[in-house]
Amino acid sequence: MSIKTRIIGISTGLALALAAGLTDFEGNKSMPYRDIGGVWTACVGDTNEIVPGHKYSNQECQDRLEKQLKVHNDGLLKCAPELLQGPEHVHAAVLDLTYNIGVGAVCKSSIVAKVKAKKYPEACATITEFRYAAGRDCSVRSNQCYGVWKRRQWERALCEGDLNNDQIAKGFAGYVESQQ
């Protein structure tokens, strides 16, 4: 996987690792489907202007991922421009969270105030509070959304600087590797 355009404020290496980690969590599905919340989704978790029934090519999915990472990053930086002055692993983790739950949800959350106050450990700890999907607590395996909880653990480890680029690219497997 290659990212043609650099995500502003994140090194190319970290952006590539983040994109690979995103693909690990989201998968890459060429045929649109409805996600846990009933939203039309395709490619790497993309929910923007999805055409039900259209089969997306690998190139279309790559282009959509790059575009949506930039769109989400731009939106995130409007409410939290301080991320550009903070540790890039914090920026990357909050960007992944933003890609997953949306710019509005992150910008309305307490994580932004913590980033603005440069309280990075507190901001990172906040990530695991976003463990709900479609009204279900995803930290409970039987709720059929445990992947969300695994992703939040990975995002928090990324945010706290506990993962190298290779571990980031491996998604949750990289997080498990970091615990050994």
mmCIF file of C-alpha atoms in Angstrom, residues 36-164:
data_model
loop_
_atom_site.group_PDB
_atom_site.id
_atom_site.type_symbol
_atom_site.label_atom_id
_atom_site.label_comp_id
_atom_site.label_asym_id
_atom_site.label_seq_id
_atom_site.Cartn_x
_atom_site.Cartn_y
_atom_site.Cartn_z
ATOM 1 C CA ILE A 36 -22.935 -2.043 12.438
ATOM 2 C CA GLY A 37 -24.781 1.291 12.450
ATOM 3 C CA GLY A 38 -26.531 0.581 9.141
ATOM 4 C CA VAL A 39 -24.375 3.035 7.153
ATOM 5 C CA TRP A 40 -23.342 2.139 3.599
ATOM 6 C CA THR A 41 -19.620 1.396 3.658
ATOM 7 C CA ALA A 42 -17.019 0.203 1.147
ATOM 8 C CA CYS A 43 -13.294 -0.061 0.606
ATOM 9 C CA VAL A 44 -11.347 0.727 3.814
ATOM 10 C CA GLY A 45 -14.287 1.749 6.006
ATOM 11 C CA ASP A 46 -15.257 4.599 3.696
ATOM 12 C CA THR A 47 -18.802 5.880 4.248
ATOM 13 C CA ASN A 48 -18.613 8.925 1.967
ATOM 14 C CA GLU A 49 -20.967 8.861 -1.035
ATOM 15 C CA ILE A 50 -20.981 5.067 -1.352
ATOM 16 C CA VAL A 51 -22.941 3.716 -4.296
ATOM 17 C CA PRO A 52 -24.735 0.496 -3.287
ATOM 18 C CA GLY A 53 -24.093 -2.254 -5.831
ATOM 19 C CA HIS A 54 -20.980 -0.593 -7.327
ATOM 20 C CA LYS A 55 -17.869 -2.770 -7.196
ATOM 21 C CA TYR A 56 -14.906 -0.558 -6.286
ATOM 22 C CA SER A 57 -11.514 -1.384 -7.798
ATOM 23 C CA ASN A 58 -8.350 -1.595 -5.711
ATOM 24 C CA GLN A 59 -7.232 1.735 -7.189
ATOM 25 C CA GLU A 60 -10.569 3.383 -6.359
ATOM 26 C CA CYS A 61 -10.276 2.114 -2.787
ATOM 27 C CA GLN A 62 -6.682 3.371 -2.497
ATOM 28 C CA ASP A 63 -7.674 6.782 -3.835
ATOM 29 C CA ARG A 64 -10.700 6.950 -1.508
ATOM 30 C CA LEU A 65 -8.567 6.042 1.526
ATOM 31 C CA GLU A 66 -6.033 8.757 0.754
ATOM 32 C CA LYS A 67 -8.775 11.322 0.176
ATOM 33 C CA GLN A 68 -10.729 10.413 3.318
ATOM 34 C CA LEU A 69 -7.617 10.430 5.532
ATOM 35 C CA LYS A 70 -6.898 13.948 4.289
ATOM 36 C CA VAL A 71 -10.534 15.079 4.716
ATOM 37 C CA HIS A 72 -10.664 13.675 8.259
ATOM 38 C CA ASN A 73 -7.264 15.157 9.127
ATOM 39 C CA ASP A 74 -8.271 18.575 7.791
ATOM 40 C CA GLY A 75 -11.478 18.485 9.860
ATOM 41 C CA LEU A 76 -9.601 17.337 12.939
ATOM 42 C CA LEU A 77 -7.026 20.103 12.609
ATOM 43 C CA LYS A 78 -9.767 22.736 12.414
ATOM 44 C CA CYS A 79 -10.846 21.898 15.959
ATOM 45 C CA ALA A 80 -7.441 20.806 17.293
ATOM 46 C CA PRO A 81 -4.633 22.567 15.370
ATOM 47 C CA GLU A 82 -2.434 21.976 18.424
ATOM 48 C CA LEU A 83 -1.988 18.400 17.211
ATOM 49 C CA LEU A 84 0.606 19.758 14.782
ATOM 50 C CA GLN A 85 2.808 20.853 17.707
ATOM 51 C CA GLY A 86 2.350 17.664 19.734
ATOM 52 C CA PRO A 87 3.821 14.192 19.357
ATOM 53 C CA GLU A 88 3.006 12.760 15.939
ATOM 54 C CA HIS A 89 1.918 9.429 17.449
ATOM 55 C CA VAL A 90 -0.804 11.310 19.367
ATOM 56 C CA HIS A 91 -1.882 13.015 16.146
ATOM 57 C CA ALA A 92 -1.935 9.671 14.285
ATOM 58 C CA ALA A 93 -3.998 7.956 16.998
ATOM 59 C CA VAL A 94 -6.549 10.768 17.196
ATOM 60 C CA LEU A 95 -6.718 10.782 13.382
ATOM 61 C CA ASP A 96 -7.468 7.045 13.363
ATOM 62 C CA LEU A 97 -10.180 7.580 15.975
ATOM 63 C CA THR A 98 -11.549 10.434 13.848
ATOM 64 C CA TYR A 99 -11.567 8.271 10.729
ATOM 65 C CA ASN A 100 -13.550 5.647 12.634
ATOM 66 C CA ILE A 101 -16.115 7.770 14.516
ATOM 67 C CA GLY A 102 -16.136 11.032 12.549
ATOM 68 C CA VAL A 103 -14.801 14.558 12.835
ATOM 69 C CA GLY A 104 -17.887 15.863 14.639
ATOM 70 C CA ALA A 105 -17.777 13.227 17.361
ATOM 71 C CA VAL A 106 -14.084 13.779 18.076
ATOM 72 C CA CYS A 107 -14.311 17.575 17.926
ATOM 73 C CA LYS A 108 -17.198 17.562 20.437
ATOM 74 C CA SER A 109 -15.345 15.249 22.817
ATOM 75 C CA SER A 110 -13.085 15.984 25.766
ATOM 76 C CA ILE A 111 -10.076 14.644 23.882
ATOM 77 C CA VAL A 112 -9.739 17.982 22.058
ATOM 78 C CA ALA A 113 -9.542 20.006 25.288
ATOM 79 C CA LYS A 114 -6.901 17.611 26.607
ATOM 80 C CA VAL A 115 -4.825 17.947 23.428
ATOM 81 C CA LYS A 116 -5.143 21.747 23.544
ATOM 82 C CA ALA A 117 -3.913 21.680 27.160
ATOM 83 C CA LYS A 118 -1.025 19.387 26.093
ATOM 84 C CA LYS A 119 -2.317 16.725 28.481
ATOM 85 C CA TYR A 120 -1.340 13.925 26.137
ATOM 86 C CA PRO A 121 -1.513 10.990 28.601
ATOM 87 C CA GLU A 122 -5.047 12.058 29.538
ATOM 88 C CA ALA A 123 -6.003 12.482 25.877
ATOM 89 C CA CYS A 124 -4.672 9.010 25.109
ATOM 90 C CA ALA A 125 -6.581 7.494 28.036
ATOM 91 C CA THR A 126 -9.773 9.062 26.685
ATOM 92 C CA ILE A 127 -9.575 6.958 23.511
ATOM 93 C CA THR A 128 -10.791 3.794 25.231
ATOM 94 C CA GLU A 129 -13.922 5.643 26.362
ATOM 95 C CA PHE A 130 -15.102 5.457 22.727
ATOM 96 C CA ARG A 131 -16.007 1.794 23.068
ATOM 97 C CA TYR A 132 -19.656 1.962 22.028
ATOM 98 C CA ALA A 133 -21.155 1.215 18.604
ATOM 99 C CA ALA A 134 -24.856 1.176 17.808
ATOM 100 C CA GLY A 135 -25.609 1.423 21.549
ATOM 101 C CA ARG A 136 -23.493 -1.614 22.411
ATOM 102 C CA ASP A 137 -20.505 -1.736 24.751
ATOM 103 C CA CYS A 138 -17.900 -3.251 22.456
ATOM 104 C CA SER A 139 -15.568 -4.169 25.330
ATOM 105 C CA VAL A 140 -18.040 -7.001 25.976
ATOM 106 C CA ARG A 141 -17.241 -9.817 23.532
ATOM 107 C CA SER A 142 -20.818 -11.076 23.304
ATOM 108 C CA ASN A 143 -22.030 -7.719 21.927
ATOM 109 C CA GLN A 144 -20.741 -8.608 18.439
ATOM 110 C CA CYS A 145 -18.510 -5.545 18.071
ATOM 111 C CA TYR A 146 -15.349 -6.574 19.923
ATOM 112 C CA GLY A 147 -13.241 -5.383 16.984
ATOM 113 C CA VAL A 148 -14.071 -1.804 17.985
ATOM 114 C CA TRP A 149 -12.657 -2.454 21.446
ATOM 115 C CA LYS A 150 -9.503 -4.036 19.986
ATOM 116 C CA ARG A 151 -9.084 -0.997 17.776
ATOM 117 C CA ARG A 152 -9.425 1.373 20.740
ATOM 118 C CA GLN A 153 -6.703 -0.572 22.589
ATOM 119 C CA TRP A 154 -4.450 -0.277 19.525
ATOM 120 C CA GLU A 155 -5.205 3.450 19.130
ATOM 121 C CA ARG A 156 -4.401 4.053 22.783
ATOM 122 C CA ALA A 157 -1.101 2.147 22.527
ATOM 123 C CA LEU A 158 -0.286 4.153 19.384
ATOM 124 C CA CYS A 159 -1.208 7.402 21.151
ATOM 125 C CA GLU A 160 0.970 6.559 24.131
ATOM 126 C CA GLY A 161 3.948 5.913 21.833
ATOM 127 C CA ASP A 162 4.091 2.200 22.625
ATOM 128 C CA LEU A 163 4.149 1.034 18.978
ATOM 129 C CA ASN A 164 6.758 1.348 16.258
#
